[in-house]
Amino acid sequence: MAQIIDGKAVSAKVKEQIRKEAAEIKKQGIEIGLAVVIVGSDPASRVYVNNKKKACEEVGFTSYEYTLPEETTESELISLVEKLNDDDKVNGILVQLPLPEHIDENAIINAIRPDKDVDAFHPQNVGHIMIGDFNFLPCTPAGVMELIAETGVDVCGKNCVVIGRSNIVGKPMAMLLLHKHGTVTICHSRTKGLAEICARADILVAAVGKPKFVTPDMVKEGAVVIDVGMDRDENGKLCGDVDYAACFDKAGYITPVPGGVGPMTVAMLMRNTLTAAKIKNNIM
Ligand code: GUN
């Protein structure tokens, strides 16, 4: 039977530590600000943005929200990003993805000043992560690493399998596991023998975006199973990429959805924002 990794509890611990550090910095008259930009009215994005604003309140940051209509043009959005780049009150800029189809996401990501890119999506920051010399960690993969650390399982030398190869999760996830000396395999939609590869994983990270994709035959006895998915099952109920109930007895450790990776992503965003403020103010 698996032990549940409680992302809510771990994220609360991390946020409390950030709150204390931010309070110390505030004593020097420094305010920490995060700008969150949302374009359109995607309900899931709305929930994520609200969670980010709430976390800012919890840790004592100021959040600046910009809600733009669906028809916003690419150049209008770039103008806003440029304004935020130059705004001294803003330490971090987050443009919620996905953006409407008529806006090129890469153009927006490239417009964010790398020292305010608290998502770590800018190519300059991606390069730093690849090399292993970085200020900002990609939020979701960093949150996953914290959850793995919480189990006490050492990544060093372990078979780690990441399902999914997105720029936001899969690729940087593989890199962070590699930095901790894991032996990493990235699986994706064209991988042959995916189930067998997963079944050899000591640490399995599912980031495919398909409800209950990971079934017990894909889980090694006692494995650490981390579920990055935020999906809807056949009844419209929130679920992850892992068939949680079915895999529960086989896994050694497992994250629930909700209450696993989700809260950690937000906590890591707060950490990156604190880092940006510290660097700007030469506090290290
Ligand atoms: N959409 C889904 N996850 C994320 C994230 O971590 N950052 C941003 N900006 N958009 C997202």
PDB file of C-alpha atoms and ligand atoms in Angstrom:
ATOM      1  CA  MET A   1       0.000   0.000   0.000  1.00  0.00           C
ATOM      2  CA  ALA A   2       1.345   3.428  -0.956  1.00  0.00           C
ATOM      3  CA  GLN A   3       2.124   6.294   1.329  1.00  0.00           C
ATOM      4  CA  ILE A   4       0.365   9.447   0.156  1.00  0.00           C
ATOM      5  CA  ILE A   5       2.651  12.407  -0.544  1.00  0.00           C
ATOM      6  CA  ASP A   6       0.714  15.404   0.751  1.00  0.00           C
ATOM      7  CA  GLY A   7       1.477  18.302  -1.608  1.00  0.00           C
ATOM      8  CA  LYS A   8      -0.733  20.675   0.341  1.00  0.00           C
ATOM      9  CA  ALA A   9       1.216  20.090   3.546  1.00  0.00           C
ATOM     10  CA  VAL A  10       4.624  20.359   1.838  1.00  0.00           C
ATOM     11  CA  SER A  11       3.586  23.516  -0.009  1.00  0.00           C
ATOM     12  CA  ALA A  12       2.320  25.075   3.242  1.00  0.00           C
ATOM     13  CA  LYS A  13       5.758  24.432   4.795  1.00  0.00           C
ATOM     14  CA  VAL A  14       7.549  25.989   1.815  1.00  0.00           C
ATOM     15  CA  LYS A  15       5.235  29.031   1.748  1.00  0.00           C
ATOM     16  CA  GLU A  16       5.681  29.590   5.477  1.00  0.00           C
ATOM     17  CA  GLN A  17       9.447  29.684   4.986  1.00  0.00           C
ATOM     18  CA  ILE A  18       9.020  32.161   2.097  1.00  0.00           C
ATOM     19  CA  ARG A  19       6.642  34.293   4.179  1.00  0.00           C
ATOM     20  CA  LYS A  20       9.238  34.579   6.948  1.00  0.00           C
ATOM     21  CA  GLU A  21      12.004  35.499   4.524  1.00  0.00           C
ATOM     22  CA  ALA A  22       9.771  38.041   2.760  1.00  0.00           C
ATOM     23  CA  ALA A  23       8.850  39.602   6.108  1.00  0.00           C
ATOM     24  CA  GLU A  24      12.564  40.096   6.882  1.00  0.00           C
ATOM     25  CA  ILE A  25      13.124  41.719   3.483  1.00  0.00           C
ATOM     26  CA  LYS A  26      10.085  43.967   3.956  1.00  0.00           C
ATOM     27  CA  LYS A  27      11.703  45.353   7.093  1.00  0.00           C
ATOM     28  CA  GLN A  28      14.204  46.977   4.720  1.00  0.00           C
ATOM     29  CA  GLY A  29      11.314  48.734   2.975  1.00  0.00           C
ATOM     30  CA  ILE A  30      11.344  46.357   0.013  1.00  0.00           C
ATOM     31  CA  GLU A  31       8.009  45.216  -1.429  1.00  0.00           C
ATOM     32  CA  ILE A  32       7.889  42.055  -3.510  1.00  0.00           C
ATOM     33  CA  GLY A  33       5.530  42.101  -6.509  1.00  0.00           C
ATOM     34  CA  LEU A  34       4.275  39.485  -8.956  1.00  0.00           C
ATOM     35  CA  ALA A  35       2.369  40.442 -12.124  1.00  0.00           C
ATOM     36  CA  VAL A  36      -0.010  37.776 -13.390  1.00  0.00           C
ATOM     37  CA  VAL A  37      -1.433  38.190 -16.890  1.00  0.00           C
ATOM     38  CA  ILE A  38      -4.383  36.198 -18.185  1.00  0.00           C
ATOM     39  CA  VAL A  39      -5.820  36.516 -21.681  1.00  0.00           C
ATOM     40  CA  GLY A  40      -9.365  35.265 -22.321  1.00  0.00           C
ATOM     41  CA  SER A  41     -11.660  33.366 -20.008  1.00  0.00           C
ATOM     42  CA  ASP A  42     -10.458  29.757 -19.906  1.00  0.00           C
ATOM     43  CA  PRO A  43     -12.000  28.459 -16.644  1.00  0.00           C
ATOM     44  CA  ALA A  44      -8.986  26.259 -15.724  1.00  0.00           C
ATOM     45  CA  SER A  45      -6.580  29.185 -16.256  1.00  0.00           C
ATOM     46  CA  ARG A  46      -8.841  31.360 -14.107  1.00  0.00           C
ATOM     47  CA  VAL A  47      -8.578  28.841 -11.239  1.00  0.00           C
ATOM     48  CA  TYR A  48      -4.765  28.671 -11.573  1.00  0.00           C
ATOM     49  CA  VAL A  49      -4.444  32.467 -11.613  1.00  0.00           C
ATOM     50  CA  ASN A  50      -6.683  32.801  -8.547  1.00  0.00           C
ATOM     51  CA  ASN A  51      -4.507  30.238  -6.726  1.00  0.00           C
ATOM     52  CA  LYS A  52      -1.404  32.267  -7.596  1.00  0.00           C
ATOM     53  CA  LYS A  53      -2.982  35.489  -6.304  1.00  0.00           C
ATOM     54  CA  LYS A  54      -4.046  33.751  -3.085  1.00  0.00           C
ATOM     55  CA  ALA A  55      -0.525  32.401  -2.559  1.00  0.00           C
ATOM     56  CA  CYS A  56       0.880  35.942  -2.983  1.00  0.00           C
ATOM     57  CA  GLU A  57      -1.394  37.108  -0.160  1.00  0.00           C
ATOM     58  CA  GLU A  58      -0.290  34.193   2.037  1.00  0.00           C
ATOM     59  CA  VAL A  59       3.414  34.957   1.684  1.00  0.00           C
ATOM     60  CA  GLY A  60       3.059  38.751   1.778  1.00  0.00           C
ATOM     61  CA  PHE A  61       3.745  39.606  -1.864  1.00  0.00           C
ATOM     62  CA  THR A  62       1.765  42.178  -3.836  1.00  0.00           C
ATOM     63  CA  SER A  63       0.042  40.674  -6.862  1.00  0.00           C
ATOM     64  CA  TYR A  64      -0.871  42.731  -9.905  1.00  0.00           C
ATOM     65  CA  GLU A  65      -3.476  41.073 -12.075  1.00  0.00           C
ATOM     66  CA  TYR A  66      -4.051  41.932 -15.717  1.00  0.00           C
ATOM     67  CA  THR A  67      -7.110  40.291 -17.241  1.00  0.00           C
ATOM     68  CA  LEU A  68      -7.206  40.931 -20.973  1.00  0.00           C
ATOM     69  CA  PRO A  69      -9.969  40.068 -23.436  1.00  0.00           C
ATOM     70  CA  GLU A  70      -9.698  37.074 -25.777  1.00  0.00           C
ATOM     71  CA  GLU A  71      -9.289  39.415 -28.790  1.00  0.00           C
ATOM     72  CA  THR A  72      -6.103  41.024 -27.394  1.00  0.00           C
ATOM     73  CA  THR A  73      -3.482  41.141 -30.142  1.00  0.00           C
ATOM     74  CA  GLU A  74       0.057  39.809 -29.864  1.00  0.00           C
ATOM     75  CA  SER A  75       1.506  43.309 -30.072  1.00  0.00           C
ATOM     76  CA  GLU A  76      -0.842  44.587 -27.341  1.00  0.00           C
ATOM     77  CA  LEU A  77       0.270  41.759 -25.070  1.00  0.00           C
ATOM     78  CA  ILE A  78       3.936  42.404 -25.856  1.00  0.00           C
ATOM     79  CA  SER A  79       3.392  46.094 -25.009  1.00  0.00           C
ATOM     80  CA  LEU A  80       2.017  45.103 -21.600  1.00  0.00           C
ATOM     81  CA  VAL A  81       4.957  42.738 -20.989  1.00  0.00           C
ATOM     82  CA  GLU A  82       7.386  45.547 -21.906  1.00  0.00           C
ATOM     83  CA  LYS A  83       5.628  47.888 -19.502  1.00  0.00           C
ATOM     84  CA  LEU A  84       5.952  45.280 -16.736  1.00  0.00           C
ATOM     85  CA  ASN A  85       9.611  44.684 -17.653  1.00  0.00           C
ATOM     86  CA  ASP A  86      10.243  48.360 -16.858  1.00  0.00           C
ATOM     87  CA  ASP A  87       8.061  48.516 -13.747  1.00  0.00           C
ATOM     88  CA  ASP A  88      10.218  48.543 -10.600  1.00  0.00           C
ATOM     89  CA  LYS A  89       7.363  47.305  -8.418  1.00  0.00           C
ATOM     90  CA  VAL A  90       7.181  44.102 -10.447  1.00  0.00           C
ATOM     91  CA  ASN A  91       9.781  41.457  -9.580  1.00  0.00           C
ATOM     92  CA  GLY A  92       8.180  38.585 -11.459  1.00  0.00           C
ATOM     93  CA  ILE A  93       6.015  38.359 -14.590  1.00  0.00           C
ATOM     94  CA  LEU A  94       3.803  35.391 -15.312  1.00  0.00           C
ATOM     95  CA  VAL A  95       1.722  35.160 -18.464  1.00  0.00           C
ATOM     96  CA  GLN A  96      -0.716  32.307 -17.987  1.00  0.00           C
ATOM     97  CA  LEU A  97      -0.604  29.693 -20.757  1.00  0.00           C
ATOM     98  CA  PRO A  98      -2.207  28.583 -22.980  1.00  0.00           C
ATOM     99  CA  LEU A  99      -2.758  31.817 -24.875  1.00  0.00           C
ATOM    100  CA  PRO A 100      -5.433  32.241 -27.583  1.00  0.00           C
ATOM    101  CA  GLU A 101      -4.377  30.670 -30.885  1.00  0.00           C
ATOM    102  CA  HIS A 102      -3.730  33.973 -32.673  1.00  0.00           C
ATOM    103  CA  ILE A 103      -0.923  34.820 -30.215  1.00  0.00           C
ATOM    104  CA  ASP A 104       2.494  33.198 -30.620  1.00  0.00           C
ATOM    105  CA  GLU A 105       3.436  31.939 -27.155  1.00  0.00           C
ATOM    106  CA  ASN A 106       7.141  31.962 -27.937  1.00  0.00           C
ATOM    107  CA  ALA A 107       6.997  35.618 -28.952  1.00  0.00           C
ATOM    108  CA  ILE A 108       5.495  36.446 -25.555  1.00  0.00           C
ATOM    109  CA  ILE A 109       7.910  34.279 -23.575  1.00  0.00           C
ATOM    110  CA  ASN A 110      10.839  35.866 -25.431  1.00  0.00           C
ATOM    111  CA  ALA A 111       9.565  39.339 -24.546  1.00  0.00           C
ATOM    112  CA  ILE A 112       9.701  38.710 -20.776  1.00  0.00           C
ATOM    113  CA  ARG A 113      12.919  39.996 -19.237  1.00  0.00           C
ATOM    114  CA  PRO A 114      14.877  36.898 -18.135  1.00  0.00           C
ATOM    115  CA  ASP A 115      15.458  38.280 -14.621  1.00  0.00           C
ATOM    116  CA  LYS A 116      11.665  38.612 -14.168  1.00  0.00           C
ATOM    117  CA  ASP A 117      10.838  35.283 -15.847  1.00  0.00           C
ATOM    118  CA  VAL A 118       9.623  33.458 -12.738  1.00  0.00           C
ATOM    119  CA  ASP A 119       8.220  30.618 -14.879  1.00  0.00           C
ATOM    120  CA  ALA A 120      11.748  29.966 -16.206  1.00  0.00           C
ATOM    121  CA  PHE A 121      10.333  29.636 -19.740  1.00  0.00           C
ATOM    122  CA  HIS A 122      12.624  32.159 -21.485  1.00  0.00           C
ATOM    123  CA  PRO A 123      15.280  30.426 -23.658  1.00  0.00           C
ATOM    124  CA  GLN A 124      18.019  32.080 -21.596  1.00  0.00           C
ATOM    125  CA  ASN A 125      16.659  30.520 -18.404  1.00  0.00           C
ATOM    126  CA  VAL A 126      16.024  27.195 -20.148  1.00  0.00           C
ATOM    127  CA  GLY A 127      19.702  27.235 -21.148  1.00  0.00           C
ATOM    128  CA  HIS A 128      20.750  27.906 -17.552  1.00  0.00           C
ATOM    129  CA  ILE A 129      18.655  24.948 -16.387  1.00  0.00           C
ATOM    130  CA  MET A 130      20.247  22.710 -19.016  1.00  0.00           C
ATOM    131  CA  ILE A 131      23.709  23.653 -17.785  1.00  0.00           C
ATOM    132  CA  GLY A 132      22.694  23.333 -14.134  1.00  0.00           C
ATOM    133  CA  ASP A 133      23.582  26.917 -13.254  1.00  0.00           C
ATOM    134  CA  PHE A 134      20.281  28.641 -12.614  1.00  0.00           C
ATOM    135  CA  ASN A 135      18.452  31.160 -10.447  1.00  0.00           C
ATOM    136  CA  PHE A 136      14.927  30.162 -11.424  1.00  0.00           C
ATOM    137  CA  LEU A 137      13.746  26.591 -11.349  1.00  0.00           C
ATOM    138  CA  PRO A 138      10.829  25.613 -13.585  1.00  0.00           C
ATOM    139  CA  CYS A 139       7.909  25.612 -11.118  1.00  0.00           C
ATOM    140  CA  THR A 140       6.190  22.281 -11.722  1.00  0.00           C
ATOM    141  CA  PRO A 141       9.368  20.175 -12.059  1.00  0.00           C
ATOM    142  CA  ALA A 142      10.856  21.935  -9.010  1.00  0.00           C
ATOM    143  CA  GLY A 143       7.698  21.113  -7.060  1.00  0.00           C
ATOM    144  CA  VAL A 144       7.978  17.477  -8.125  1.00  0.00           C
ATOM    145  CA  MET A 145      11.598  17.365  -6.896  1.00  0.00           C
ATOM    146  CA  GLU A 146      10.454  18.675  -3.482  1.00  0.00           C
ATOM    147  CA  LEU A 147       7.796  15.965  -3.301  1.00  0.00           C
ATOM    148  CA  ILE A 148      10.320  13.262  -4.198  1.00  0.00           C
ATOM    149  CA  ALA A 149      12.681  14.633  -1.510  1.00  0.00           C
ATOM    150  CA  GLU A 150       9.813  14.408   0.974  1.00  0.00           C
ATOM    151  CA  THR A 151       9.679  10.600   0.487  1.00  0.00           C
ATOM    152  CA  GLY A 152      13.327  10.261   1.532  1.00  0.00           C
ATOM    153  CA  VAL A 153      14.020   8.294  -1.684  1.00  0.00           C
ATOM    154  CA  ASP A 154      17.381   9.347  -3.148  1.00  0.00           C
ATOM    155  CA  VAL A 155      17.194   9.970  -6.914  1.00  0.00           C
ATOM    156  CA  CYS A 156      20.896   9.126  -7.375  1.00  0.00           C
ATOM    157  CA  GLY A 157      21.283   6.076  -9.615  1.00  0.00           C
ATOM    158  CA  LYS A 158      17.535   5.376  -9.789  1.00  0.00           C
ATOM    159  CA  ASN A 159      15.587   4.538 -12.922  1.00  0.00           C
ATOM    160  CA  CYS A 160      13.477   7.630 -13.510  1.00  0.00           C
ATOM    161  CA  VAL A 161      10.809   7.695 -16.197  1.00  0.00           C
ATOM    162  CA  VAL A 162       9.031  10.860 -17.280  1.00  0.00           C
ATOM    163  CA  ILE A 163       5.940  10.440 -19.443  1.00  0.00           C
ATOM    164  CA  GLY A 164       5.523  13.617 -21.519  1.00  0.00           C
ATOM    165  CA  ARG A 165       7.995  15.890 -23.270  1.00  0.00           C
ATOM    166  CA  SER A 166       6.485  19.359 -22.981  1.00  0.00           C
ATOM    167  CA  ASN A 167       8.680  22.427 -22.576  1.00  0.00           C
ATOM    168  CA  ILE A 168       6.833  23.301 -19.356  1.00  0.00           C
ATOM    169  CA  VAL A 169       7.086  19.940 -17.588  1.00  0.00           C
ATOM    170  CA  GLY A 170       8.554  16.894 -19.335  1.00  0.00           C
ATOM    171  CA  LYS A 171      11.849  18.289 -20.659  1.00  0.00           C
ATOM    172  CA  PRO A 172      12.847  20.366 -17.600  1.00  0.00           C
ATOM    173  CA  MET A 173      11.661  17.534 -15.315  1.00  0.00           C
ATOM    174  CA  ALA A 174      14.092  15.150 -16.989  1.00  0.00           C
ATOM    175  CA  MET A 175      16.866  17.709 -16.551  1.00  0.00           C
ATOM    176  CA  LEU A 176      16.277  18.185 -12.809  1.00  0.00           C
ATOM    177  CA  LEU A 177      16.238  14.414 -12.250  1.00  0.00           C
ATOM    178  CA  LEU A 178      19.452  14.156 -14.249  1.00  0.00           C
ATOM    179  CA  HIS A 179      21.072  16.875 -12.108  1.00  0.00           C
ATOM    180  CA  LYS A 180      20.304  14.637  -9.100  1.00  0.00           C
ATOM    181  CA  HIS A 181      22.063  11.756 -10.902  1.00  0.00           C
ATOM    182  CA  GLY A 182      18.965   9.803 -11.902  1.00  0.00           C
ATOM    183  CA  THR A 183      19.039   7.602 -14.998  1.00  0.00           C
ATOM    184  CA  VAL A 184      16.307   9.278 -16.974  1.00  0.00           C
ATOM    185  CA  THR A 185      14.052   8.066 -19.769  1.00  0.00           C
ATOM    186  CA  ILE A 186      11.534  10.365 -21.432  1.00  0.00           C
ATOM    187  CA  CYS A 187       8.516   8.601 -22.907  1.00  0.00           C
ATOM    188  CA  HIS A 188       5.976  10.170 -25.249  1.00  0.00           C
ATOM    189  CA  SER A 189       3.168   9.323 -27.636  1.00  0.00           C
ATOM    190  CA  ARG A 190       5.481   7.579 -30.112  1.00  0.00           C
ATOM    191  CA  THR A 191       7.453   5.551 -27.558  1.00  0.00           C
ATOM    192  CA  LYS A 192       7.398   1.823 -28.274  1.00  0.00           C
ATOM    193  CA  GLY A 193       6.900  -0.444 -25.272  1.00  0.00           C
ATOM    194  CA  LEU A 194       5.932   2.465 -23.013  1.00  0.00           C
ATOM    195  CA  ALA A 195       4.217   0.268 -20.401  1.00  0.00           C
ATOM    196  CA  GLU A 196       7.305  -1.940 -19.981  1.00  0.00           C
ATOM    197  CA  ILE A 197       9.606   1.079 -19.688  1.00  0.00           C
ATOM    198  CA  CYS A 198       7.363   2.629 -17.027  1.00  0.00           C
ATOM    199  CA  ALA A 199       7.188  -0.674 -15.150  1.00  0.00           C
ATOM    200  CA  ARG A 200      10.982  -0.516 -14.622  1.00  0.00           C
ATOM    201  CA  ALA A 201      10.832   2.970 -13.075  1.00  0.00           C
ATOM    202  CA  ASP A 202      11.797   3.499  -9.436  1.00  0.00           C
ATOM    203  CA  ILE A 203      10.482   7.025  -9.898  1.00  0.00           C
ATOM    204  CA  LEU A 204       7.639   7.589 -12.362  1.00  0.00           C
ATOM    205  CA  VAL A 205       6.468  11.094 -13.278  1.00  0.00           C
ATOM    206  CA  ALA A 206       3.293  11.255 -15.364  1.00  0.00           C
ATOM    207  CA  ALA A 207       2.768  14.464 -17.345  1.00  0.00           C
ATOM    208  CA  VAL A 208       0.766  13.337 -20.370  1.00  0.00           C
ATOM    209  CA  GLY A 209      -2.547  15.107 -19.868  1.00  0.00           C
ATOM    210  CA  LYS A 210      -4.590  11.921 -20.355  1.00  0.00           C
ATOM    211  CA  PRO A 211      -6.961  10.886 -17.558  1.00  0.00           C
ATOM    212  CA  LYS A 212      -5.923   7.703 -15.687  1.00  0.00           C
ATOM    213  CA  PHE A 213      -3.311   6.886 -18.359  1.00  0.00           C
ATOM    214  CA  VAL A 214      -1.006   5.094 -15.891  1.00  0.00           C
ATOM    215  CA  THR A 215      -2.411   1.712 -14.926  1.00  0.00           C
ATOM    216  CA  PRO A 216      -1.018  -0.772 -12.347  1.00  0.00           C
ATOM    217  CA  ASP A 217       0.819  -2.861 -14.990  1.00  0.00           C
ATOM    218  CA  MET A 218       2.962   0.265 -15.658  1.00  0.00           C
ATOM    219  CA  VAL A 219       3.969   0.683 -12.009  1.00  0.00           C
ATOM    220  CA  LYS A 220       6.890  -1.107 -10.375  1.00  0.00           C
ATOM    221  CA  GLU A 221       6.175  -2.492  -6.897  1.00  0.00           C
ATOM    222  CA  GLY A 222       7.128   0.187  -4.346  1.00  0.00           C
ATOM    223  CA  ALA A 223       7.815   2.944  -6.933  1.00  0.00           C
ATOM    224  CA  VAL A 224       7.482   6.663  -6.284  1.00  0.00           C
ATOM    225  CA  VAL A 225       4.570   7.757  -8.521  1.00  0.00           C
ATOM    226  CA  ILE A 226       4.150  11.472  -9.152  1.00  0.00           C
ATOM    227  CA  ASP A 227       1.056  12.671 -11.007  1.00  0.00           C
ATOM    228  CA  VAL A 228       1.321  16.033 -12.771  1.00  0.00           C
ATOM    229  CA  GLY A 229      -2.012  15.570 -14.579  1.00  0.00           C
ATOM    230  CA  MET A 230      -5.081  17.765 -14.096  1.00  0.00           C
ATOM    231  CA  ASP A 231      -7.670  15.966 -16.147  1.00  0.00           C
ATOM    232  CA  ARG A 232     -11.372  15.180 -16.135  1.00  0.00           C
ATOM    233  CA  ASP A 233     -12.610  11.583 -16.029  1.00  0.00           C
ATOM    234  CA  GLU A 234     -15.590  10.194 -17.955  1.00  0.00           C
ATOM    235  CA  ASN A 235     -17.951  11.768 -15.375  1.00  0.00           C
ATOM    236  CA  GLY A 236     -16.297  15.187 -15.566  1.00  0.00           C
ATOM    237  CA  LYS A 237     -14.621  14.676 -12.181  1.00  0.00           C
ATOM    238  CA  LEU A 238     -11.104  16.071 -11.626  1.00  0.00           C
ATOM    239  CA  CYS A 239      -8.463  13.337 -11.832  1.00  0.00           C
ATOM    240  CA  GLY A 240      -4.830  12.869 -12.745  1.00  0.00           C
ATOM    241  CA  ASP A 241      -2.784  11.020 -15.355  1.00  0.00           C
ATOM    242  CA  VAL A 242      -2.513   8.087 -12.946  1.00  0.00           C
ATOM    243  CA  ASP A 243      -5.344   5.703 -12.126  1.00  0.00           C
ATOM    244  CA  TYR A 244      -4.851   6.510  -8.447  1.00  0.00           C
ATOM    245  CA  ALA A 245      -7.208   3.945  -6.902  1.00  0.00           C
ATOM    246  CA  ALA A 246      -5.933   1.132  -9.104  1.00  0.00           C
ATOM    247  CA  CYS A 247      -2.226   1.959  -8.587  1.00  0.00           C
ATOM    248  CA  PHE A 248      -2.470   2.706  -4.870  1.00  0.00           C
ATOM    249  CA  ASP A 249      -1.594  -0.784  -3.625  1.00  0.00           C
ATOM    250  CA  LYS A 250       1.354  -1.184  -5.983  1.00  0.00           C
ATOM    251  CA  ALA A 251       3.119   2.158  -5.552  1.00  0.00           C
ATOM    252  CA  GLY A 252       5.370   2.864  -2.589  1.00  0.00           C
ATOM    253  CA  TYR A 253       4.523   6.561  -2.618  1.00  0.00           C
ATOM    254  CA  ILE A 254       1.893   8.368  -4.646  1.00  0.00           C
ATOM    255  CA  THR A 255       0.623  11.932  -5.100  1.00  0.00           C
ATOM    256  CA  PRO A 256      -3.131  12.602  -5.107  1.00  0.00           C
ATOM    257  CA  VAL A 257      -4.954  14.864  -7.590  1.00  0.00           C
ATOM    258  CA  PRO A 258      -5.888  17.390  -6.385  1.00  0.00           C
ATOM    259  CA  GLY A 259      -3.554  18.076  -3.473  1.00  0.00           C
ATOM    260  CA  GLY A 260      -0.309  16.739  -4.912  1.00  0.00           C
ATOM    261  CA  VAL A 261       1.779  18.570  -7.506  1.00  0.00           C
ATOM    262  CA  GLY A 262      -0.649  21.502  -8.044  1.00  0.00           C
ATOM    263  CA  PRO A 263      -0.038  23.286  -4.723  1.00  0.00           C
ATOM    264  CA  MET A 264       3.722  22.743  -5.136  1.00  0.00           C
ATOM    265  CA  THR A 265       3.813  24.522  -8.507  1.00  0.00           C
ATOM    266  CA  VAL A 266       2.365  27.628  -6.870  1.00  0.00           C
ATOM    267  CA  ALA A 267       4.784  27.423  -3.923  1.00  0.00           C
ATOM    268  CA  MET A 268       7.746  27.216  -6.331  1.00  0.00           C
ATOM    269  CA  LEU A 269       6.434  30.264  -8.196  1.00  0.00           C
ATOM    270  CA  MET A 270       6.528  32.151  -4.898  1.00  0.00           C
ATOM    271  CA  ARG A 271      10.082  30.948  -4.337  1.00  0.00           C
ATOM    272  CA  ASN A 272      11.166  32.166  -7.780  1.00  0.00           C
ATOM    273  CA  THR A 273       9.529  35.536  -7.164  1.00  0.00           C
ATOM    274  CA  LEU A 274      11.392  35.844  -3.854  1.00  0.00           C
ATOM    275  CA  THR A 275      14.628  34.916  -5.648  1.00  0.00           C
ATOM    276  CA  ALA A 276      13.999  37.614  -8.302  1.00  0.00           C
ATOM    277  CA  ALA A 277      13.456  40.221  -5.572  1.00  0.00           C
ATOM    278  CA  LYS A 278      16.572  39.126  -3.688  1.00  0.00           C
ATOM    279  CA  ILE A 279      18.744  39.309  -6.799  1.00  0.00           C
ATOM    280  CA  LYS A 280      17.381  42.734  -7.738  1.00  0.00           C
ATOM    281  CA  ASN A 281      18.121  44.064  -4.268  1.00  0.00           C
ATOM    282  CA  ASN A 282      21.469  42.290  -3.872  1.00  0.00           C
ATOM    283  CA  ILE A 283      20.242  40.155  -0.979  1.00  0.00           C
ATOM    284  CA  MET A 284      21.785  36.691  -1.220  1.00  0.00           C
TER     285      MET A 284
HETATM  286  N1  GUN B   1      -0.220  26.930 -17.666  1.00  0.00           N
HETATM  287  C1  GUN B   1      -0.146  25.717 -17.080  1.00  0.00           C
HETATM  288  N2  GUN B   1       0.912  25.666 -16.248  1.00  0.00           N
HETATM  289  C2  GUN B   1       1.520  26.877 -16.311  1.00  0.00           C
HETATM  290  C3  GUN B   1       2.658  27.426 -15.663  1.00  0.00           C
HETATM  291  O1  GUN B   1       3.352  26.791 -14.858  1.00  0.00           O
HETATM  292  N3  GUN B   1       2.951  28.717 -16.002  1.00  0.00           N
HETATM  293  C4  GUN B   1       2.215  29.430 -16.894  1.00  0.00           C
HETATM  294  N4  GUN B   1       2.601  30.677 -17.158  1.00  0.00           N
HETATM  295  N5  GUN B   1       1.158  28.934 -17.508  1.00  0.00           N
HETATM  296  C5  GUN B   1       0.815  27.666 -17.208  1.00  0.00           C
END
